[in-house]
CSV table of N, CA, C and O in Angstrom, one decimal:
chain,number,residue,atom,x,y,z
A,20,UNK,N,97.2,91.1,120.5
A,20,UNK,CA,97.9,90.2,119.7
A,20,UNK,C,97.2,89.1,119.1
A,20,UNK,O,96.6,88.5,120.1
A,21,UNK,N,97.2,88.9,118.0
A,21,UNK,CA,96.4,87.9,117.6
A,21,UNK,C,97.6,87.0,116.7
A,21,UNK,O,98.1,87.3,116.1
A,22,UNK,N,97.6,85.3,116.9
A,22,UNK,CA,98.4,84.8,116.2
A,22,UNK,C,97.4,83.5,115.3
A,22,UNK,O,96.6,83.0,115.7
A,23,UNK,N,97.5,83.6,114.5
A,23,UNK,CA,96.9,82.9,113.3
A,23,UNK,C,98.1,81.9,112.8
A,23,UNK,O,98.9,82.3,112.0
A,24,UNK,N,97.6,80.6,112.8
A,24,UNK,CA,98.4,79.8,111.9
A,24,UNK,C,97.6,78.5,111.2
A,24,UNK,O,96.5,78.6,111.3
A,25,UNK,N,98.6,78.4,110.0
A,25,UNK,CA,97.5,77.7,109.4
A,25,UNK,C,98.5,76.0,109.3
A,25,UNK,O,99.8,76.1,109.6
A,26,UNK,N,97.6,74.8,109.3
A,26,UNK,CA,98.4,73.7,109.5
A,26,UNK,C,99.6,73.1,108.8
A,26,UNK,O,100.5,72.5,109.6
A,27,UNK,N,99.7,74.0,107.5
A,27,UNK,CA,100.7,73.1,106.6
A,27,UNK,C,102.1,74.1,106.7
A,27,UNK,O,103.2,74.3,106.2
A,28,UNK,N,101.8,75.3,107.7
A,28,UNK,CA,103.1,76.2,108.5
A,28,UNK,C,104.2,75.8,108.7
A,28,UNK,O,104.2,74.6,109.8
A,29,UNK,N,105.5,76.1,109.1
A,29,UNK,CA,106.8,75.9,110.2
A,29,UNK,C,106.6,76.2,111.3
A,29,UNK,O,106.6,75.6,112.3
A,30,UNK,N,105.6,77.5,111.1
A,30,UNK,CA,105.3,78.0,112.7
A,30,UNK,C,104.2,76.8,113.5
A,30,UNK,O,104.7,76.8,114.5
A,31,UNK,N,103.2,76.4,112.6
A,31,UNK,CA,102.3,75.6,113.3
A,31,UNK,C,103.4,74.1,113.8
A,31,UNK,O,102.9,73.6,114.6
A,32,UNK,N,104.6,73.4,112.9
A,32,UNK,CA,105.0,72.9,112.9
A,32,UNK,C,105.8,72.8,114.1
A,32,UNK,O,106.4,72.1,115.4
A,33,UNK,N,106.2,73.8,114.4
A,33,UNK,CA,107.3,74.3,115.9
A,33,UNK,C,106.1,74.4,117.0
A,33,UNK,O,106.7,74.2,117.9
A,34,UNK,N,105.1,75.0,116.9
A,34,UNK,CA,104.4,75.2,117.8
A,34,UNK,C,103.9,73.8,118.7
A,34,UNK,O,103.9,73.4,119.9
A,35,UNK,N,103.8,72.8,117.5
A,35,UNK,CA,103.5,71.4,117.9
A,35,UNK,C,104.6,70.6,118.5
A,35,UNK,O,104.1,69.7,119.5
A,36,UNK,N,105.4,71.3,118.3
A,36,UNK,CA,107.1,70.3,118.5
A,36,UNK,C,107.6,70.8,120.0
A,36,UNK,O,107.6,70.2,121.0
A,37,UNK,N,107.4,72.3,120.5
A,37,UNK,CA,107.5,73.0,121.3
A,37,UNK,C,106.1,73.6,122.5
A,37,UNK,O,105.2,73.9,121.8
A,38,UNK,N,106.1,73.4,123.6
A,38,UNK,CA,105.1,74.0,124.3
A,38,UNK,C,105.3,75.5,124.8
A,38,UNK,O,104.2,76.0,125.2
A,39,UNK,N,105.9,76.3,124.0
A,39,UNK,CA,105.9,77.7,124.2
A,39,UNK,C,106.2,78.2,123.0
A,39,UNK,O,106.3,78.0,121.9
A,40,UNK,N,106.0,79.9,123.1
A,40,UNK,CA,106.0,80.9,122.0
A,40,UNK,C,106.3,81.8,122.7
A,40,UNK,O,105.5,82.5,123.6
A,41,UNK,N,107.2,82.8,121.9
A,41,UNK,CA,108.2,83.6,122.3
A,41,UNK,C,107.7,84.8,121.4
A,41,UNK,O,107.5,84.5,119.9
A,42,UNK,N,106.8,86.1,121.7
A,42,UNK,CA,107.1,87.0,120.6
A,42,UNK,C,108.1,87.8,120.7
A,42,UNK,O,108.1,88.5,121.7
A,43,UNK,N,108.5,88.4,119.7
A,43,UNK,CA,109.9,89.4,119.9
A,43,UNK,C,109.4,90.7,119.1
A,43,UNK,O,108.6,90.7,117.9
A,44,UNK,N,109.3,91.7,119.8
A,44,UNK,CA,109.0,92.9,119.1
A,44,UNK,C,110.1,93.8,118.9
A,44,UNK,O,110.7,94.3,119.8
A,45,UNK,N,110.8,94.1,117.5
A,45,UNK,CA,112.2,94.1,117.4
A,45,UNK,C,111.8,95.8,117.2
A,45,UNK,O,110.8,96.5,117.3
A,46,UNK,N,113.1,96.6,117.6
A,46,UNK,CA,113.4,98.2,117.6
A,46,UNK,C,113.4,98.6,116.2
A,46,UNK,O,113.3,97.8,115.7
A,47,UNK,N,113.0,100.0,116.1
A,47,UNK,CA,113.1,100.3,114.8
A,47,UNK,C,114.1,100.1,114.0
A,47,UNK,O,114.0,100.3,112.8
A,48,UNK,N,115.3,100.2,114.9
A,48,UNK,CA,116.7,99.9,114.1
A,48,UNK,C,116.9,98.8,113.2
A,48,UNK,O,117.6,98.1,112.5
A,49,UNK,N,116.0,97.8,113.5
A,49,UNK,CA,115.8,96.3,113.0
A,49,UNK,C,114.7,96.1,111.9
A,49,UNK,O,114.7,95.3,111.4
A,50,UNK,N,113.9,97.4,111.8
A,50,UNK,CA,113.0,97.1,110.7
A,50,UNK,C,113.3,96.9,109.7
A,50,UNK,O,112.9,95.5,108.9
A,51,UNK,N,114.2,97.0,108.8
A,51,UNK,CA,115.2,96.6,107.6
A,51,UNK,C,115.2,95.2,107.5
A,51,UNK,O,114.7,94.4,106.6
A,52,UNK,N,115.7,94.4,108.5
A,52,UNK,CA,116.5,93.4,108.6
A,52,UNK,C,115.1,92.5,108.7
A,52,UNK,O,114.9,91.3,108.2
A,53,UNK,N,114.0,92.9,109.5
A,53,UNK,CA,113.0,91.9,109.7
A,53,UNK,C,112.2,92.0,108.5
A,53,UNK,O,111.6,91.1,108.3
A,54,UNK,N,111.9,93.1,107.8
A,54,UNK,CA,111.4,93.2,106.4
A,54,UNK,C,112.0,92.1,105.6
A,54,UNK,O,111.5,91.6,104.6
A,55,UNK,N,113.5,92.0,105.4
A,55,UNK,CA,114.1,90.9,104.4
A,55,UNK,C,113.7,89.7,104.9
A,55,UNK,O,114.0,88.6,103.9
A,56,UNK,N,113.1,89.2,106.1
A,56,UNK,CA,112.6,88.0,106.6
A,56,UNK,C,111.3,87.7,106.0
A,56,UNK,O,110.7,86.6,106.1
A,57,UNK,N,110.6,88.8,106.0
A,57,UNK,CA,108.9,88.6,105.7
A,57,UNK,C,108.4,87.4,104.7
A,57,UNK,O,107.8,86.7,104.7
A,58,UNK,N,109.3,87.3,103.2
A,58,UNK,CA,109.1,86.6,102.6
A,58,UNK,C,109.9,85.1,102.5
A,58,UNK,O,109.8,84.4,101.7
A,59,UNK,N,110.6,85.2,103.6
A,59,UNK,CA,111.0,83.9,103.5
A,59,UNK,C,110.3,82.4,104.5
A,59,UNK,O,110.1,83.1,104.9
A,60,UNK,N,110.7,81.3,104.3
A,60,UNK,CA,110.2,80.4,105.2
A,60,UNK,C,111.4,79.5,105.1
A,60,UNK,O,112.1,79.3,104.5
A,61,UNK,N,111.3,78.9,106.3
A,61,UNK,CA,111.9,77.5,106.7
A,61,UNK,C,111.3,76.4,106.1
A,61,UNK,O,112.1,75.1,106.5
A,62,UNK,N,110.6,76.4,105.9
A,62,UNK,CA,109.4,75.3,105.4
A,62,UNK,C,110.3,74.4,104.0
A,62,UNK,O,109.5,75.4,103.2
A,63,UNK,N,110.4,73.4,104.0
A,63,UNK,CA,110.6,72.7,102.6
A,63,UNK,C,110.2,71.6,102.3
A,63,UNK,O,110.4,70.4,103.0
A,64,UNK,N,109.2,71.5,101.2
A,64,UNK,CA,108.7,72.4,100.2
A,64,UNK,C,108.1,73.3,101.0
A,64,UNK,O,107.3,73.1,101.9
A,65,UNK,N,107.9,74.6,99.9
A,65,UNK,CA,106.9,75.6,100.6
A,65,UNK,C,105.6,75.2,100.3
A,65,UNK,O,105.1,74.6,99.3
A,66,UNK,N,104.8,75.3,101.0
A,66,UNK,CA,103.3,74.8,101.0
A,66,UNK,C,102.6,75.5,100.0
A,66,UNK,O,102.9,76.7,99.5
A,67,UNK,N,101.6,74.5,99.1
A,67,UNK,CA,101.3,75.3,98.1
A,67,UNK,C,100.6,76.8,98.0
A,67,UNK,O,100.6,77.6,97.4
A,68,UNK,N,99.7,76.8,99.2
A,68,UNK,CA,99.1,78.2,99.5
A,68,UNK,C,100.1,78.9,99.7
A,68,UNK,O,99.3,80.4,99.6
A,69,UNK,N,101.3,78.9,100.0
A,69,UNK,CA,102.3,80.1,100.1
A,69,UNK,C,102.9,80.3,99.3
A,69,UNK,O,104.0,81.3,99.2
A,70,UNK,N,103.3,79.6,98.1
A,70,UNK,CA,104.4,79.8,97.2
A,70,UNK,C,104.0,80.8,96.4
A,70,UNK,O,105.4,81.2,95.9
A,71,UNK,N,103.5,81.7,96.2
A,71,UNK,CA,103.3,83.3,95.4
A,71,UNK,C,103.6,83.9,96.5
A,71,UNK,O,104.4,84.7,96.1
A,72,UNK,N,103.8,84.1,97.7
A,72,UNK,CA,104.6,84.9,98.6
A,72,UNK,C,105.7,84.4,99.6
A,72,UNK,O,106.2,85.7,99.9
A,73,UNK,N,106.1,83.3,99.5
A,73,UNK,CA,107.3,83.0,100.1
A,73,UNK,C,108.3,82.1,99.5
A,73,UNK,O,107.9,81.6,98.2
A,74,UNK,N,109.3,82.1,99.7
A,74,UNK,CA,110.5,81.3,99.0
A,74,UNK,C,111.4,80.8,100.3
A,74,UNK,O,111.4,81.1,101.3
A,75,UNK,N,111.7,79.5,100.1
A,75,UNK,CA,112.4,78.4,101.0
A,75,UNK,C,114.0,79.1,101.1
A,75,UNK,O,114.5,79.4,100.2
A,76,UNK,N,114.3,79.5,102.2
A,76,UNK,CA,115.7,79.3,102.5
A,76,UNK,C,116.2,78.9,103.5
A,76,UNK,O,115.3,79.0,104.6
A,77,UNK,N,117.0,78.0,103.6
A,77,UNK,CA,117.5,77.3,104.6
A,77,UNK,C,117.9,78.0,106.0
A,77,UNK,O,117.5,77.4,106.9
A,78,UNK,N,118.7,79.1,105.7
A,78,UNK,CA,119.5,79.9,106.9
A,78,UNK,C,118.7,81.4,106.6
A,78,UNK,O,119.4,82.3,106.2
A,79,UNK,N,117.0,81.7,106.7
A,79,UNK,CA,116.6,82.4,106.4
A,79,UNK,C,117.4,83.9,107.3
A,79,UNK,O,117.3,85.4,106.6
A,80,UNK,N,117.5,83.7,108.3
A,80,UNK,CA,118.4,85.1,109.3
A,80,UNK,C,119.4,85.4,108.7
A,80,UNK,O,119.9,86.4,108.6
A,81,UNK,N,120.5,84.5,108.2
A,81,UNK,CA,121.7,84.9,107.5
A,81,UNK,C,121.7,85.3,106.3
A,81,UNK,O,121.8,86.1,105.5
A,82,UNK,N,120.3,85.3,105.4
A,82,UNK,CA,119.8,86.0,104.2
A,82,UNK,C,119.1,87.3,104.4
A,82,UNK,O,119.3,88.3,103.4
A,83,UNK,N,118.9,88.0,105.7
A,83,UNK,CA,118.5,89.2,106.1
A,83,UNK,C,119.8,90.0,105.8
A,83,UNK,O,119.7,91.1,106.1
A,84,UNK,N,120.9,89.5,106.2
A,84,UNK,CA,122.2,90.3,106.3
A,84,UNK,C,122.3,90.6,107.6
A,84,UNK,O,121.8,90.3,108.4
A,85,UNK,N,123.3,91.5,107.7
A,85,UNK,CA,124.1,91.3,109.0
A,85,UNK,C,122.7,92.4,109.9
A,85,UNK,O,122.6,93.3,109.5
A,86,UNK,N,122.7,92.0,110.7
A,86,UNK,CA,121.5,92.9,112.0
A,86,UNK,C,122.6,94.2,112.3
A,86,UNK,O,123.8,94.0,112.7
A,87,UNK,N,122.0,95.6,112.6
A,87,UNK,CA,122.4,96.3,113.4
A,87,UNK,C,123.3,96.0,114.8
A,87,UNK,O,122.7,95.6,115.5
A,88,UNK,N,124.2,97.0,114.9
A,88,UNK,CA,124.9,96.5,116.3
A,88,UNK,C,124.3,96.9,117.5
A,88,UNK,O,123.5,98.1,117.2
A,89,UNK,N,123.9,96.5,118.4
A,89,UNK,CA,123.1,96.9,119.4
A,89,UNK,C,123.7,97.4,120.4
A,89,UNK,O,124.9,97.5,120.6
A,90,UNK,N,123.2,98.8,121.0
A,90,UNK,CA,123.9,99.5,121.8
A,90,UNK,C,124.0,99.1,123.2
A,90,UNK,O,123.0,98.6,123.6
């Protein structure tokens, strides 16, 4: 696995604030919800370098809609 970070990202901000990083690998039933998260960021304002690709949503997990029930 490789993790690439830009200085202006929310991820970089979070990594600076916390000494840990957790990587989650979603199961196939979560694929659609995860894809809904892809163009969203919690960084406001969205860094100039990301404005074409991302949009700010304060609660991006709610914006992904309901996640499938776990068995």
